[in-house]
mmCIF file of C-alpha atoms in Angstrom:
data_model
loop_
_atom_site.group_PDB
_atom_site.id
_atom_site.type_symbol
_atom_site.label_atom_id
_atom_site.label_comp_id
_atom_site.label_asym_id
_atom_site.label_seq_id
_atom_site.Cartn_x
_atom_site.Cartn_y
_atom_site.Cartn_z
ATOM 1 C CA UNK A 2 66.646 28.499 -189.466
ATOM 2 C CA UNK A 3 64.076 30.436 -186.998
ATOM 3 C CA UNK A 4 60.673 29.115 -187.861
ATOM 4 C CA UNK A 5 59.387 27.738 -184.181
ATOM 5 C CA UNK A 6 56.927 24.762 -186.012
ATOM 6 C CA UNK A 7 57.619 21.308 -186.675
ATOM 7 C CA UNK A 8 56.680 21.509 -190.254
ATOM 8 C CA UNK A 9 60.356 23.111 -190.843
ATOM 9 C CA UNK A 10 62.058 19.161 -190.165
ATOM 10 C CA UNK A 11 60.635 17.510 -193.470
ATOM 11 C CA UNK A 12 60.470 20.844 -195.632
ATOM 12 C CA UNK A 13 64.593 21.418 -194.987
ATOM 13 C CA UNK A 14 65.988 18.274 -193.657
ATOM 14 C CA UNK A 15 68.778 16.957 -196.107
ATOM 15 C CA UNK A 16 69.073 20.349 -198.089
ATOM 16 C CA UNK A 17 72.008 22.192 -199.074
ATOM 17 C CA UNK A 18 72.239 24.936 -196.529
ATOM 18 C CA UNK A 19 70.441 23.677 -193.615
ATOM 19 C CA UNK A 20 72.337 22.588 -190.916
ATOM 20 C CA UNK A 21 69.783 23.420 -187.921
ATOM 21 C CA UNK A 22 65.775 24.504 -187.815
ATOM 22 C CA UNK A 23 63.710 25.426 -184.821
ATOM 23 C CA UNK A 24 60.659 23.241 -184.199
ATOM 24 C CA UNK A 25 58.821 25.119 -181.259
ATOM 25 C CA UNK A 26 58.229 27.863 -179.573
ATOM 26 C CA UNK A 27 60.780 29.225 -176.785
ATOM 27 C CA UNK A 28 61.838 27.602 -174.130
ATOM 28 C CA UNK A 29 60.891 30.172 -171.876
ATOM 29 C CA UNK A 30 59.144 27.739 -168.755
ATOM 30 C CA UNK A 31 59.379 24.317 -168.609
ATOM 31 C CA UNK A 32 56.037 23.897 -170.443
ATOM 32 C CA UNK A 33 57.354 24.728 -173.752
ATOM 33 C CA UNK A 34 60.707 22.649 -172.941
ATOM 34 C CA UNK A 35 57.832 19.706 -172.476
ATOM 35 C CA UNK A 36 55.938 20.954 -175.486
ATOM 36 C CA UNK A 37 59.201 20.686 -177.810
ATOM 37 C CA UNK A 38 60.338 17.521 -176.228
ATOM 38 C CA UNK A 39 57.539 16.026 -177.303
ATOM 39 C CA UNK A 40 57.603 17.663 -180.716
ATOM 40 C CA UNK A 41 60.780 15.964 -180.796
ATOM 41 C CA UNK A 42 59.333 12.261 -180.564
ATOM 42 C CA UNK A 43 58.199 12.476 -184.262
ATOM 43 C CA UNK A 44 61.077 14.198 -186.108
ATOM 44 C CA UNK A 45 63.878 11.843 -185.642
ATOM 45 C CA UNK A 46 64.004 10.382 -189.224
ATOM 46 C CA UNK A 47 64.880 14.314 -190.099
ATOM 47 C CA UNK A 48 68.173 14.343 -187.937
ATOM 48 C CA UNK A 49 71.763 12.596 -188.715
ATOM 49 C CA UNK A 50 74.813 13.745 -190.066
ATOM 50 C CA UNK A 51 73.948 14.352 -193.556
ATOM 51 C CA UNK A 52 70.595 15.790 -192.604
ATOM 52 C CA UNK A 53 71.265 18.648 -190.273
ATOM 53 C CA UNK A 54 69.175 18.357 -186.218
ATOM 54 C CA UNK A 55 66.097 19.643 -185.240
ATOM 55 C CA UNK A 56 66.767 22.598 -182.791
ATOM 56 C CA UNK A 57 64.421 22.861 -179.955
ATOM 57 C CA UNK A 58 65.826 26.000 -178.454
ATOM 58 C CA UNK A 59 68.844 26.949 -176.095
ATOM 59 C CA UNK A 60 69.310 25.710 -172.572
ATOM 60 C CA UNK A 61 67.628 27.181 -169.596
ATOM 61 C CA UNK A 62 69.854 27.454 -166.580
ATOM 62 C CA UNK A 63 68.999 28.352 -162.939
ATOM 63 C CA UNK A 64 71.549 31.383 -162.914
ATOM 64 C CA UNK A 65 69.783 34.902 -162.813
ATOM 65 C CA UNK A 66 68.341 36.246 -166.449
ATOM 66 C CA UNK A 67 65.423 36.892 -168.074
ATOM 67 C CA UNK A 68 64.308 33.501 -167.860
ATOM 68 C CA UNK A 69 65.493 30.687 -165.057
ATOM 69 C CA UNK A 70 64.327 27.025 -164.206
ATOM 70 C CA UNK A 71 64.789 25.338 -161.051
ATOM 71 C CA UNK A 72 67.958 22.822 -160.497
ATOM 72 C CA UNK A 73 65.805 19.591 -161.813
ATOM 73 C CA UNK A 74 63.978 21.215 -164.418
ATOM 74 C CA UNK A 75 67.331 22.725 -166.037
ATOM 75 C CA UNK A 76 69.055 19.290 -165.736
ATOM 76 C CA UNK A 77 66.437 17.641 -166.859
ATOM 77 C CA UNK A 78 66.351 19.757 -169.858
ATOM 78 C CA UNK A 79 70.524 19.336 -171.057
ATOM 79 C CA UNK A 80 69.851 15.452 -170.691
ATOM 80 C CA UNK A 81 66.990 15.798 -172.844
ATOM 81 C CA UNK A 82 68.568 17.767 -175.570
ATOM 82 C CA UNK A 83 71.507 15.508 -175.523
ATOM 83 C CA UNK A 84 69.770 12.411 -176.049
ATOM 84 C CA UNK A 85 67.634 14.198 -178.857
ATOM 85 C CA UNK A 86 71.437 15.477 -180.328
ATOM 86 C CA UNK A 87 70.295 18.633 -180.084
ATOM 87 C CA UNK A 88 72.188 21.680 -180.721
ATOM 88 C CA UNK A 89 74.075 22.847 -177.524
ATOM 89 C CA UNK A 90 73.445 26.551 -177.215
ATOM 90 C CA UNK A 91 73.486 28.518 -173.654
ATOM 91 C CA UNK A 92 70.557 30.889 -172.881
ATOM 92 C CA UNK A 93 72.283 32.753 -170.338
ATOM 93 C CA UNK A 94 75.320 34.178 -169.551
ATOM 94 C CA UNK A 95 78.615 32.178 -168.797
ATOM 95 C CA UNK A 96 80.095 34.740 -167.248
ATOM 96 C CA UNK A 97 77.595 34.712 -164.390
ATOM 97 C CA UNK A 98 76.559 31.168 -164.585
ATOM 98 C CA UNK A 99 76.178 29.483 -161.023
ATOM 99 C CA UNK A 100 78.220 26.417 -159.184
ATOM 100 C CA UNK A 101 74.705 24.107 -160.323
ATOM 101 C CA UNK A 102 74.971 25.480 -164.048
ATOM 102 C CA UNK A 103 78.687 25.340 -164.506
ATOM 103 C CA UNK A 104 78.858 21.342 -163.430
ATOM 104 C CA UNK A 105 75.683 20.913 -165.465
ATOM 105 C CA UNK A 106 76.671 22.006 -168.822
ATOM 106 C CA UNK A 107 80.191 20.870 -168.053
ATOM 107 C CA UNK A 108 79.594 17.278 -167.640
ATOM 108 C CA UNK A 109 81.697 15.815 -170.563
ATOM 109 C CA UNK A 110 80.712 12.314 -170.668
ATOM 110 C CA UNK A 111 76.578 13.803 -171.149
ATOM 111 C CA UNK A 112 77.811 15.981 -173.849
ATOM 112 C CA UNK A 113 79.576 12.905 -175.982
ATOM 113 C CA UNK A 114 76.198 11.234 -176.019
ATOM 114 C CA UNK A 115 74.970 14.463 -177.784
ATOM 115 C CA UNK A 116 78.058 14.490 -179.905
ATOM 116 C CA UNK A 117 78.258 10.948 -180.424
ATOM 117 C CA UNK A 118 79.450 10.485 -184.266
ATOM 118 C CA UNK A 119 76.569 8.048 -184.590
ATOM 119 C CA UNK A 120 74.025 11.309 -184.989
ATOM 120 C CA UNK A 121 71.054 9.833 -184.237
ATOM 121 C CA UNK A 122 68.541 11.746 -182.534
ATOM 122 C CA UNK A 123 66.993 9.650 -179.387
ATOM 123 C CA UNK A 124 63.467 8.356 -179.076
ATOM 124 C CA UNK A 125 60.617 6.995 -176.525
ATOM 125 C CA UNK A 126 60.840 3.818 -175.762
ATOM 126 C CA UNK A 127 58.141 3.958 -173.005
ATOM 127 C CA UNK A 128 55.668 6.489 -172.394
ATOM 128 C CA UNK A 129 52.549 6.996 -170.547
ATOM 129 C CA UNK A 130 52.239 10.426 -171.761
ATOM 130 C CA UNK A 131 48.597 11.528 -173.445
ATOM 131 C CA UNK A 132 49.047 11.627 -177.118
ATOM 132 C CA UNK A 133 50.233 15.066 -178.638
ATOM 133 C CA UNK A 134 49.952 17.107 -181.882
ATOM 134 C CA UNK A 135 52.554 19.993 -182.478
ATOM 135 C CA UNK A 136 50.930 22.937 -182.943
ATOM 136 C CA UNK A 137 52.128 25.694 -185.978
ATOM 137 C CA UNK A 138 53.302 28.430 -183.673
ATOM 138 C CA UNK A 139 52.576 31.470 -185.321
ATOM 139 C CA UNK A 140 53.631 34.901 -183.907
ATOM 140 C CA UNK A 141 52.489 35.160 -180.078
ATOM 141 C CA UNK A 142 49.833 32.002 -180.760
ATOM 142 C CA UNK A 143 47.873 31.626 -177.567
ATOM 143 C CA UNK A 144 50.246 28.689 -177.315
ATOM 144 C CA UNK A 145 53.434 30.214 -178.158
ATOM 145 C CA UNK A 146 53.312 33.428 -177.011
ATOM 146 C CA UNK A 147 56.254 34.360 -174.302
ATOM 147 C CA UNK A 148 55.581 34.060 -170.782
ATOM 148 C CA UNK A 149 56.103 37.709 -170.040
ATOM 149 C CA UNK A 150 54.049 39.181 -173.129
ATOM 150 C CA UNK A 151 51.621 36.425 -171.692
ATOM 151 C CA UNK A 152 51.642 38.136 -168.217
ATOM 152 C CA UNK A 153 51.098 41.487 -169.326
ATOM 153 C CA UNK A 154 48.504 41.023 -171.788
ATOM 154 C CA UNK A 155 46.744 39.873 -169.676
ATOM 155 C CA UNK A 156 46.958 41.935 -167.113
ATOM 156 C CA UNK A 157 46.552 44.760 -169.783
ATOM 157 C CA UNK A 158 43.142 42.889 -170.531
ATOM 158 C CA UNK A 159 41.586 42.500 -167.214
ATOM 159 C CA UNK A 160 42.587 45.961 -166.400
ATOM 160 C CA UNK A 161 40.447 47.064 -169.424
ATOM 161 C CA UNK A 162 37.420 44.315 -168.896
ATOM 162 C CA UNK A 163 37.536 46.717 -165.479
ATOM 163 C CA UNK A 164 37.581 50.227 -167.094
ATOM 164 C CA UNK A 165 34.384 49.162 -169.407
ATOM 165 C CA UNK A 166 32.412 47.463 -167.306
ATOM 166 C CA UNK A 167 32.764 50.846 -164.815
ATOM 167 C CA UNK A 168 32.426 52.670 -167.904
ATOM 168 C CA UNK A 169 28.873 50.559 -168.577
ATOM 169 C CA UNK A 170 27.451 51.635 -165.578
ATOM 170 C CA UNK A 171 27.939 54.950 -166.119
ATOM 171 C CA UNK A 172 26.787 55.455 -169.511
ATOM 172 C CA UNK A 173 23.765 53.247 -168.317
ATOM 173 C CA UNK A 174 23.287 55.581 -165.527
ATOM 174 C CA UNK A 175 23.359 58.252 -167.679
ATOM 175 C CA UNK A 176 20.690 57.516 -169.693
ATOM 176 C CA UNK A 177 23.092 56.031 -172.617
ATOM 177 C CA UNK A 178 21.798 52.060 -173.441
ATOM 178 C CA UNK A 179 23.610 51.880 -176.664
ATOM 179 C CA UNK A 180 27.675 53.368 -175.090
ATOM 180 C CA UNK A 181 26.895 51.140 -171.711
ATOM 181 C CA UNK A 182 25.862 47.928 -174.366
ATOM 182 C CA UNK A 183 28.664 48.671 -176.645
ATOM 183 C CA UNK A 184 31.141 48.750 -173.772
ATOM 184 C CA UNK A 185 29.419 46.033 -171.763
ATOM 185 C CA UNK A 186 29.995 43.903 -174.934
ATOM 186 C CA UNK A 187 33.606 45.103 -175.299
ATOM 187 C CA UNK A 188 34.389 44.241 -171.512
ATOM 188 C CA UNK A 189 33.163 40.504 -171.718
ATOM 189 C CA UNK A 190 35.083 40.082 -175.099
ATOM 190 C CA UNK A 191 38.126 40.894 -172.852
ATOM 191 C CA UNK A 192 37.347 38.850 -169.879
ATOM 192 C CA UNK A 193 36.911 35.981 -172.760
ATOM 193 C CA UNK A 194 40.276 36.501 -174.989
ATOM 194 C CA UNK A 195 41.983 36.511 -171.098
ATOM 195 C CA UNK A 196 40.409 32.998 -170.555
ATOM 196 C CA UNK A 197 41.579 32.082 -173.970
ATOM 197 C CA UNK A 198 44.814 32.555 -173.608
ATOM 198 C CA UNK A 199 44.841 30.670 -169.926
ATOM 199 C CA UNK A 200 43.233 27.688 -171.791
ATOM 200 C CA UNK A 201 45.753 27.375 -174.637
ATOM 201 C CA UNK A 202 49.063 27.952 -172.476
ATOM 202 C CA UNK A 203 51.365 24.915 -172.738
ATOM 203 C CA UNK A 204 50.902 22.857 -169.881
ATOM 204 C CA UNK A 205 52.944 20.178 -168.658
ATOM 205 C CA UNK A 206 51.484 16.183 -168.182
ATOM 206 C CA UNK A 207 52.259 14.439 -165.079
ATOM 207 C CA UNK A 208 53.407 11.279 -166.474
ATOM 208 C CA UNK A 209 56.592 9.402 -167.300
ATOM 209 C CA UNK A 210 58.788 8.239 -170.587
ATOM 210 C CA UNK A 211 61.895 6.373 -171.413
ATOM 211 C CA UNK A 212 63.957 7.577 -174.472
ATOM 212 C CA UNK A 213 66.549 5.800 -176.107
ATOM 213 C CA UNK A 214 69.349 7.390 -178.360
ATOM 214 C CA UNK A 215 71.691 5.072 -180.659
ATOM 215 C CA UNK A 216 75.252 5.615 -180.075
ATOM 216 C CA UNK A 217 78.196 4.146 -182.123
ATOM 217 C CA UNK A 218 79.221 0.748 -181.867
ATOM 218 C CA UNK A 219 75.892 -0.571 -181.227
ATOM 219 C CA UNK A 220 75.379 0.796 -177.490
ATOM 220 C CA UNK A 221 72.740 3.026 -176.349
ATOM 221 C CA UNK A 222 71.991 5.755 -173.681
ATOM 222 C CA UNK A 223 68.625 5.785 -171.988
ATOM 223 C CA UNK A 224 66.916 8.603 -169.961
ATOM 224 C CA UNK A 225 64.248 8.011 -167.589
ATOM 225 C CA UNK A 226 62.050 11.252 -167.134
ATOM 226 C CA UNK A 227 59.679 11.971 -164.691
ATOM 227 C CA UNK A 228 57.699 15.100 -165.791
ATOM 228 C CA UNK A 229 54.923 15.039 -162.875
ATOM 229 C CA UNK A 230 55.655 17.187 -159.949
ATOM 230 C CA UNK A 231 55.651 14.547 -157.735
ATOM 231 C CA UNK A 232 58.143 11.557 -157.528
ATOM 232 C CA UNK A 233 57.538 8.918 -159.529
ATOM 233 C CA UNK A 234 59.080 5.131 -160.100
ATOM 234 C CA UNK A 235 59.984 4.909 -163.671
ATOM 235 C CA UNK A 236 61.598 1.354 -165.012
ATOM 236 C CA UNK A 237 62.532 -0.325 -168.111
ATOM 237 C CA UNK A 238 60.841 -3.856 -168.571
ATOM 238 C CA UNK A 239 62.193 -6.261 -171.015
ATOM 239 C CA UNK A 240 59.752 -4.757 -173.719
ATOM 240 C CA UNK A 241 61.333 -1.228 -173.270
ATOM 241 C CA UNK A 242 64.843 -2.881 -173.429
ATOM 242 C CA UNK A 243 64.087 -4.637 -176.746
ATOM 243 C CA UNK A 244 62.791 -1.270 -177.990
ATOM 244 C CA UNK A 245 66.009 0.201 -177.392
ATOM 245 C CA UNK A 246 68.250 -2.010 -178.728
ATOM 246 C CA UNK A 247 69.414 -3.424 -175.286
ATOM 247 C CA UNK A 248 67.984 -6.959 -175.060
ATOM 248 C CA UNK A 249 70.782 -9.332 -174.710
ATOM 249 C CA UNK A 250 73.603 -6.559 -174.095
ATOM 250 C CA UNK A 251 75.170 -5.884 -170.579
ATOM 251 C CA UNK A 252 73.656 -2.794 -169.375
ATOM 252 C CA UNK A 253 76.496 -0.350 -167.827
ATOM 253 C CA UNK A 254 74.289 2.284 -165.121
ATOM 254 C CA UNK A 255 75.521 5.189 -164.100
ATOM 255 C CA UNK A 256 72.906 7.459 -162.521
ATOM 256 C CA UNK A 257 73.244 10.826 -163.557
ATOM 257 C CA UNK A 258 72.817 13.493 -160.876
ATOM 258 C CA UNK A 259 69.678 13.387 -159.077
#
């Protein structure tokens, strides 16, 4: 079920039919991965095995398409989705898929933590992320619209902000107050909608979470994420631990690709 808003989890969750919903807008930059990861954080009572999972879009390799992340982002993003046991589905091509893409999405011990017959979908257990409300994406949304309609709209806009403020000046010069205010008006109502939509583009927050995903037999997987550009220590105090289920129990690390 295509419906790229959060709302879709509680209206569908548990009915006949429903095995999958979308709950954001497209992955199509690592913002909106951020955006539905944290989307994510508050639908996890609508995911299991008799419920059907929340679907925050397909994968985003580094190979060449339409869209592409770079090597950390795009692993970043398959850990994610399997600790939020998230529907596996390739955006790109794997007939062309790269040596980086190929061991990414074919790392079988990552995928049975999606796959684990437990279900549950993974939470944060830490955070120092701002707090965040998922938005209703409605069709190209200042917030949802693709990247590349983004790009050209804009450039559309400013490109027409240019032609009527040029156009202003002549019908000013011209002896024409009325056509140079009507088009002087026009021009700064582009310049504005451009701003707009720079404001309300998903952005991501430089901070840092833990999430925790239930697996059978009373173990758990944990995923540190660092989503600030810059490196960043990231640990699990005994707080965190207890969150996850992992107090007492012998914790087995394996670090998973850098």
């Amino acid at each position: 079920l295509c419906g790229w808003s959060s709302w879709y989890a509680p209206a569908v969750s548990g009915e006949e039919g429903y095995h999958s919903w979308r709950i954001s807008a497209d992955c199509d930059e690592f913002a909106n991965i951020y955006e539905a990861a944290r989307t994510m954080e508050q639908l996890s009572d609508y995911a299991g095995p008799t419920r059907g999972y929340n679907d925050p879009d397909m994968l985003v390799g580094t190979s060449t398409g339409a869209v592409t992340l770079t090597p950390a982002q795009s692993r970043t993003q398959f850990d994610l989705w399997c600790v939020l046991a998230a529907p596996l589905l390739l955006g790109t091509n794997p007939m062309n898929m790269n040596a980086w893409d190929l061991e990414t999405y074919g790392d079988t011990e990552v995928i049975e933590i999606d796959q684990d017959p437990l279900g549950k979908q993974g939470t944060p257990v830490y955070s120092t992320c701002p707090p965040h409300a998922p938005k209703d994406n409605w069709w190209c949304s200042p917030w949802s619209m693709p990247r590349d309609v983004f790009e050209v709209w804009t450039g559309l806009l400013r490109a027409l902000a240019a032609v009527l403020l040029t156009s202003a000046l002549l019908l000013r010069g011209a002896g024409r107050p009325r056509g140079a205010a009507t088009a002087f008006i026009l021009a700064v109502g582009s310049v504005g909608y451009v701003q707009v939509l720079h404001t309300y583009r998903p952005r991501v927050a430089a901070c840092q979470q833990v999430w925790a995903k239930p697996l059978a037999g009373g173990d758990a997987a944990l995923l540190f994420v660092n989503w600030a550009s810059d490196d960043a220590a990231v640990a699990c105090d005994a707080a965190c631990l207890d969150r996850a289920g992992l107090t007492r129990r012998p914790l087995y690390v394996r670090e998973v690709r850098a």
